[in-house]
Coordinates of C-alpha atoms in Angstrom, one line a residue:
M27 CA 94.2 67.0 104.8
L28 CA 96.8 69.7 104.7
E29 CA 97.9 71.0 101.3
P30 CA 101.3 69.7 100.1
Q31 CA 104.4 71.8 100.8
Q32 CA 107.1 72.0 98.2
Y33 CA 110.7 73.1 98.5
D34 CA 112.9 73.4 95.4
F35 CA 116.6 73.9 95.9
G36 CA 118.7 72.9 92.8
G37 CA 119.1 75.9 90.5
Q38 CA 116.6 78.1 92.4
V39 CA 119.1 79.2 95.0
T40 CA 122.6 80.0 93.7
R41 CA 124.5 78.3 96.4
G42 CA 122.8 74.9 96.2
A43 CA 122.8 72.2 98.9
Y44 CA 125.1 69.2 98.4
V45 CA 125.7 65.9 100.2
V46 CA 129.4 65.8 100.8
A47 CA 129.6 62.9 103.3
S48 CA 127.3 60.2 104.7
S49 CA 127.4 57.5 107.4
V50 CA 125.2 54.6 108.4
W51 CA 124.9 52.0 111.1
N52 CA 122.2 49.3 110.8
G53 CA 121.8 45.5 110.9
L54 CA 123.8 45.1 107.7
S55 CA 126.6 47.5 107.9
T56 CA 128.5 50.2 109.7
D57 CA 129.7 51.8 106.5
P58 CA 127.8 53.2 103.5
T59 CA 130.0 51.4 100.9
L60 CA 129.4 48.0 102.6
L61 CA 125.7 48.8 102.8
W62 CA 125.6 49.5 99.1
A63 CA 127.4 46.2 98.4
F64 CA 125.2 44.2 100.6
F65 CA 122.1 45.9 99.2
R66 CA 123.2 44.9 95.7
A67 CA 123.9 41.3 96.9
Q68 CA 120.4 41.2 98.5
R69 CA 121.7 40.3 101.9
T70 CA 119.3 40.6 104.9
A71 CA 119.9 41.5 108.5
F72 CA 117.2 39.4 110.0
A73 CA 118.0 37.4 113.1
N74 CA 116.2 36.1 116.3
T75 CA 116.0 38.4 119.3
P76 CA 115.5 37.7 123.0
F77 CA 111.9 38.9 122.7
R78 CA 109.1 36.3 122.3
H79 CA 105.8 36.1 120.6
P80 CA 102.8 35.0 122.8
H81 CA 103.0 31.5 121.2
G82 CA 106.7 31.2 122.2
A83 CA 108.6 31.8 119.0
P84 CA 111.4 34.4 119.1
V85 CA 110.7 37.8 117.5
V86 CA 112.8 38.3 114.4
M87 CA 114.3 41.7 113.9
A88 CA 117.1 43.3 111.9
Q89 CA 119.1 44.4 114.9
V90 CA 122.6 45.8 115.2
R91 CA 124.5 42.8 116.5
Q92 CA 127.5 44.9 117.7
L93 CA 125.4 46.4 120.4
D94 CA 125.0 44.7 123.8
P95 CA 121.7 42.7 123.6
R96 CA 120.9 43.9 127.2
W97 CA 120.7 47.5 125.9
A98 CA 117.3 48.7 124.8
G99 CA 115.5 51.9 123.7
L100 CA 117.3 55.1 124.4
T101 CA 120.6 53.4 125.3
R102 CA 120.8 51.8 121.8
M103 CA 119.8 55.1 120.1
Q104 CA 122.6 56.9 121.9
A105 CA 125.1 54.3 120.8
L106 CA 123.8 54.4 117.2
V107 CA 124.2 58.2 117.2
R108 CA 127.8 58.0 118.4
G109 CA 128.5 55.4 115.8
V110 CA 127.3 57.4 112.8
V111 CA 128.7 60.8 114.0
K112 CA 132.1 59.2 114.6
Q113 CA 132.2 58.1 110.9
L114 CA 132.0 61.9 110.0
N115 CA 135.3 62.7 111.8
P116 CA 137.2 63.6 108.6
V117 CA 134.6 66.2 107.6
L118 CA 133.9 67.6 111.1
A119 CA 137.6 67.9 111.8
A120 CA 137.9 70.2 108.8
C121 CA 135.1 72.4 109.9
A122 CA 136.9 74.6 112.5
G123 CA 135.4 78.0 112.5
R124 CA 132.4 77.0 110.5
R125 CA 128.8 77.4 111.5
I126 CA 127.3 73.9 112.0
G127 CA 123.8 72.8 112.8
V128 CA 122.1 69.4 113.2
A129 CA 118.6 68.3 112.1
L130 CA 117.7 65.2 114.1
A131 CA 114.9 62.8 112.8
L132 CA 113.2 60.9 115.6
P133 CA 110.4 58.4 116.2
E134 CA 106.9 59.9 116.5
D135 CA 106.6 59.1 120.2
M136 CA 109.7 61.1 121.1
G137 CA 108.1 64.5 120.4
P138 CA 108.2 67.1 123.1
H139 CA 104.4 67.3 123.1
T140 CA 103.5 63.5 123.0
L141 CA 101.4 62.1 125.8
R142 CA 102.9 58.6 125.5
K143 CA 106.6 59.0 125.8
V144 CA 107.5 55.3 125.5
R145 CA 111.0 56.0 124.5
G146 CA 111.7 59.1 126.6
G147 CA 115.0 60.9 126.8
L148 CA 114.7 63.6 124.1
S149 CA 117.0 66.0 125.9
A150 CA 119.5 63.2 126.6
L151 CA 119.6 62.2 123.0
E152 CA 120.1 65.8 121.9
E153 CA 123.0 66.1 124.4
T154 CA 124.5 62.9 123.0
V155 CA 124.4 64.5 119.5
R156 CA 126.1 67.7 120.7
A157 CA 128.8 65.9 122.6
E158 CA 129.7 63.6 119.8
V159 CA 129.8 66.4 117.2
E160 CA 132.2 68.2 119.5
A161 CA 134.3 65.0 120.1
Q162 CA 134.7 64.6 116.4
G163 CA 136.0 68.2 115.8
G164 CA 132.8 70.1 115.5
P165 CA 131.8 73.2 117.5
A166 CA 130.7 72.9 121.1
G167 CA 127.0 73.3 121.8
C168 CA 125.8 73.2 118.2
A169 CA 122.1 73.8 117.6
V170 CA 120.0 70.7 117.3
H171 CA 116.7 70.9 115.6
T172 CA 114.4 67.9 116.1
E173 CA 111.6 66.5 114.0
A174 CA 109.7 63.7 115.8
R175 CA 107.7 62.6 112.8
G176 CA 108.8 59.0 112.4
H177 CA 109.5 57.7 108.9
A178 CA 108.9 61.0 107.2
A179 CA 111.0 63.0 109.7
G180 CA 114.2 62.7 107.6
A181 CA 112.6 64.7 104.8
Y182 CA 111.6 67.5 107.1
C183 CA 115.2 67.5 108.4
V184 CA 116.7 67.6 104.9
M185 CA 114.3 70.5 104.0
Q186 CA 115.5 72.4 107.1
A187 CA 119.2 71.6 106.6
A188 CA 119.3 72.3 102.9
H189 CA 117.5 75.6 103.3
A190 CA 120.0 76.6 106.1
V191 CA 123.1 76.0 103.9
A192 CA 121.6 77.2 100.6
S193 CA 120.5 80.5 102.2
G194 CA 123.8 81.0 104.0
A195 CA 122.4 80.8 107.5
L196 CA 124.8 77.9 108.2
D197 CA 127.9 76.6 106.5
V198 CA 127.4 72.9 107.1
T199 CA 124.4 70.9 108.4
I200 CA 124.1 67.3 109.5
V201 CA 120.9 65.4 108.9
L202 CA 120.8 62.6 111.4
G203 CA 118.0 59.9 111.7
V204 CA 117.9 57.3 114.4
D205 CA 115.4 54.7 115.5
T206 CA 115.1 51.3 117.1
Y207 CA 112.3 48.8 117.8
Y208 CA 114.6 46.9 120.2
D209 CA 112.7 48.0 123.3
P210 CA 110.5 45.8 125.5
A211 CA 107.7 48.4 125.6
I212 CA 107.7 48.9 121.8
V213 CA 107.8 45.2 121.2
A214 CA 104.9 44.6 123.6
Q215 CA 102.8 47.2 121.9
L216 CA 103.5 45.9 118.4
L217 CA 102.7 42.3 119.5
A218 CA 99.4 43.5 121.1
E219 CA 98.6 45.1 117.7
E220 CA 99.7 42.0 115.8
R221 CA 102.0 44.1 113.7
I222 CA 105.2 42.0 113.9
L223 CA 105.5 39.5 111.1
D224 CA 105.5 35.8 112.1
T225 CA 103.8 32.6 111.1
K226 CA 100.5 33.7 112.7
A227 CA 100.6 37.4 111.7
H228 CA 101.0 37.9 108.0
D229 CA 99.7 41.5 107.6
A230 CA 102.7 42.8 109.5
F231 CA 106.3 43.9 109.2
L232 CA 109.8 43.0 110.4
P233 CA 111.2 45.7 112.8
G234 CA 114.7 47.0 112.4
E235 CA 117.0 49.6 113.9
G236 CA 119.7 51.9 112.8
A237 CA 121.0 55.4 112.2
A238 CA 122.2 57.4 109.3
A239 CA 123.8 60.8 108.8
L240 CA 124.3 63.1 105.9
V241 CA 126.6 66.2 105.8
L242 CA 125.1 69.0 103.6
A243 CA 127.2 72.0 102.5
A244 CA 126.6 74.8 100.0
G245 CA 128.5 74.8 96.7
D246 CA 131.0 77.5 97.6
I247 CA 131.8 75.8 100.9
T248 CA 132.2 72.5 99.0
G249 CA 134.6 74.0 96.6
S250 CA 136.7 75.9 99.2
R251 CA 137.1 72.7 101.2
R252 CA 137.7 70.5 98.1
W253 CA 135.0 68.2 99.2
S254 CA 133.5 65.9 96.6
A255 CA 129.8 66.4 96.2
M256 CA 128.0 63.1 95.8
A257 CA 124.5 64.4 95.3
E258 CA 122.5 67.6 95.2
V259 CA 119.3 68.0 97.1
R260 CA 116.9 69.2 94.4
A261 CA 113.5 69.2 96.1
V262 CA 111.5 68.1 99.1
G263 CA 107.7 67.5 99.2
T264 CA 105.6 66.9 102.3
C265 CA 101.9 66.3 103.0
D266 CA 99.6 64.8 105.5
E267 CA 97.5 61.6 105.0
P268 CA 94.2 61.3 106.9
A269 CA 94.1 57.5 106.8
T270 CA 96.3 55.8 109.4
L271 CA 96.5 52.4 111.0
D272 CA 94.5 53.6 114.1
N273 CA 91.5 55.1 112.3
D274 CA 88.8 53.9 109.9
T275 CA 89.4 56.5 107.2
R276 CA 89.6 55.0 103.7
M277 CA 93.1 54.9 102.3
L278 CA 93.2 56.8 99.0
G279 CA 97.0 57.4 99.0
M280 CA 96.6 61.1 98.5
G281 CA 99.1 62.2 101.1
L282 CA 102.0 60.3 99.6
S283 CA 100.9 61.1 96.1
R284 CA 100.8 64.8 96.7
A285 CA 104.2 64.8 98.5
C286 CA 105.8 63.0 95.6
H287 CA 104.1 65.2 93.0
A288 CA 105.5 68.3 94.9
A289 CA 109.0 66.9 95.1
T290 CA 109.1 66.0 91.3
A291 CA 107.0 69.0 89.9
K292 CA 110.1 70.9 88.7
L293 CA 111.7 67.8 87.2
R294 CA 108.5 67.1 85.3
R295 CA 108.2 70.7 84.1
A296 CA 111.7 70.5 82.8
G297 CA 111.0 67.3 80.9
G298 CA 113.4 65.3 83.0
E299 CA 113.1 61.6 84.1
L300 CA 112.8 59.9 87.4
D301 CA 115.0 56.8 87.0
W302 CA 115.1 55.6 90.6
W303 CA 112.5 55.5 93.3
M304 CA 113.4 54.2 96.8
T305 CA 110.4 53.6 99.2
D306 CA 110.1 52.6 102.8
M307 CA 106.9 50.6 102.1
T308 CA 106.3 47.6 104.4
P309 CA 104.2 44.5 103.6
E310 CA 101.3 45.8 105.8
H311 CA 98.1 46.0 103.8
L312 CA 97.4 49.7 104.4
R313 CA 101.0 50.7 103.6
A314 CA 101.1 48.5 100.5
R315 CA 97.8 49.8 99.3
E316 CA 99.0 53.4 99.8
F317 CA 102.0 52.9 97.7
Q318 CA 100.1 51.0 95.0
L319 CA 97.8 54.0 94.7
A320 CA 100.5 56.7 94.8
W321 CA 103.1 55.1 92.5
P322 CA 101.3 55.1 89.2
R323 CA 100.0 58.6 89.7
V324 CA 103.5 60.0 90.1
A325 CA 105.3 57.6 87.8
Q326 CA 103.1 58.2 84.7
G327 CA 105.0 60.2 82.2
L328 CA 108.0 60.6 84.6
M329 CA 109.6 57.1 85.1
P330 CA 110.9 55.5 81.9
P331 CA 110.7 51.7 81.4
T332 CA 114.3 51.3 82.5
A333 CA 113.6 53.0 85.9
T334 CA 114.3 51.1 89.1
L335 CA 112.0 50.8 92.1
D336 CA 113.5 49.6 95.4
H337 CA 111.9 48.8 98.8
L338 CA 114.5 49.7 101.3
P339 CA 113.2 48.0 104.5
S340 CA 112.9 44.6 102.8
Q341 CA 116.5 43.9 103.7
L342 CA 117.1 46.2 106.7
G343 CA 113.8 45.8 108.5
D344 CA 111.7 48.8 109.2
L345 CA 114.1 51.7 109.9
G346 CA 111.6 54.2 111.2
A347 CA 113.0 57.7 111.5
A348 CA 116.3 56.5 109.9
S349 CA 114.6 55.6 106.6
I350 CA 115.1 58.7 104.5
P351 CA 118.7 59.4 105.6
T352 CA 119.6 55.8 105.0
G353 CA 117.9 55.8 101.5
I354 CA 119.8 59.0 100.5
A355 CA 123.1 57.6 101.8
L356 CA 122.5 54.4 99.7
A357 CA 121.7 56.5 96.6
C358 CA 124.8 58.6 97.1
E359 CA 127.0 55.5 97.3
S360 CA 125.4 54.1 94.2
F361 CA 126.0 57.3 92.3
R362 CA 129.6 57.4 93.6
H363 CA 130.4 53.8 92.6
S364 CA 128.5 54.0 89.3
G365 CA 126.4 51.2 90.6
S366 CA 123.4 52.7 88.9
S367 CA 122.8 54.6 85.7
A368 CA 120.2 56.7 87.5
R369 CA 120.8 60.5 87.8
N370 CA 117.7 61.3 89.9
C371 CA 116.5 59.3 92.9
L372 CA 113.3 59.9 94.8
V373 CA 113.4 58.7 98.4
T374 CA 109.9 58.5 100.0
A375 CA 108.6 57.6 103.5
S376 CA 105.2 57.2 105.2
S377 CA 105.0 57.6 109.0
V378 CA 102.7 55.5 111.2
G379 CA 100.9 58.8 111.8
H380 CA 99.9 61.3 109.2
A381 CA 103.2 62.6 107.8
R382 CA 104.2 61.7 104.3
A383 CA 107.4 63.0 102.5
A384 CA 109.7 62.7 99.5
V385 CA 113.2 63.9 98.8
L386 CA 114.6 64.2 95.3
V387 CA 118.4 64.0 95.0
H388 CA 120.5 64.3 91.8
A389 CA 123.8 62.6 91.2
C390 CA 126.8 64.9 90.9
G391 CA 129.5 64.3 88.3
A392 CA 127.8 64.7 85.0
P393 CA 128.5 67.8 82.8
G394 CA 126.8 70.8 84.4
D395 CA 126.5 69.2 87.8
A396 CA 129.5 71.0 89.4
P397 CA 128.6 72.8 92.6
H398 CA 127.9 76.5 92.3
G399 CA 130.4 79.0 93.7

């Protein structure tokens, strides 16, 4: 197992890294505010799809119903990317002359070195991102950094993006996560592994699809543009977990535990409280056991009795590489609408492979929370 990596931002670097805009598109909503409202109302996005279980019943997913049901895989991912970047037009249109980069979170099987490229089209997706950023007022040919680590990929993207703006390497960064299970090859593989939930497979999950984007800027850029900072990125923790679904290693939950400890270490040392935890845990036995082992280790002495624990995919289906950006966008909306008394939110994710990650964000707006600069 690799040792955990820890990246602290808030207060350690003078410029800070702030979320100034967000966008989402998933089975529930095409708008972060609506997603927040539907999340509070406990609505679900589940519906039958054209895919079938071997016994004939339709496969249930949380699919985006605005998309053509004949589209699959890469085509849907490109449409999702266009949808979330288009929502960022007001911010991108105000970024003329600014240095902008994109950190793109992708499924594990879209990596440049993977042998089984089920989804394919990595370069095509990167070009879609560049074209849409330019179409919405951003610079032409902006750099796109990809992290094909599945569920945990968003945290690696936040880490890279926050460091870029906090260090002054870039003025604005976009963290974008996109994923879909709406693909015949993916569905066939999951059915063969009995991983899709139905009346005959209980130790399984409900697939979803979606995209989410976050715009990060440094404190001085935020002030000069009069952008309202919704949240500050305080820390990111990452680690590897040796136990996965495709090996026999005993699950001890150490990868997720260490990632979360790394992301909350500074908060703990300062005597702060973690009052909101948002996890991407699914009902699968291995994933549930992992979280059950990690949560008390991290929560002890850090989460007060009034703290909230949310399982994001229970309503949206499994969002894969879009999990962490969606979780952060939801936290930002809750902070903005005072939908929660929480000031600190830990968003965590466990990939199908080894990657585990956690991002700590802090609500802006309280005394002392004003952006630096």
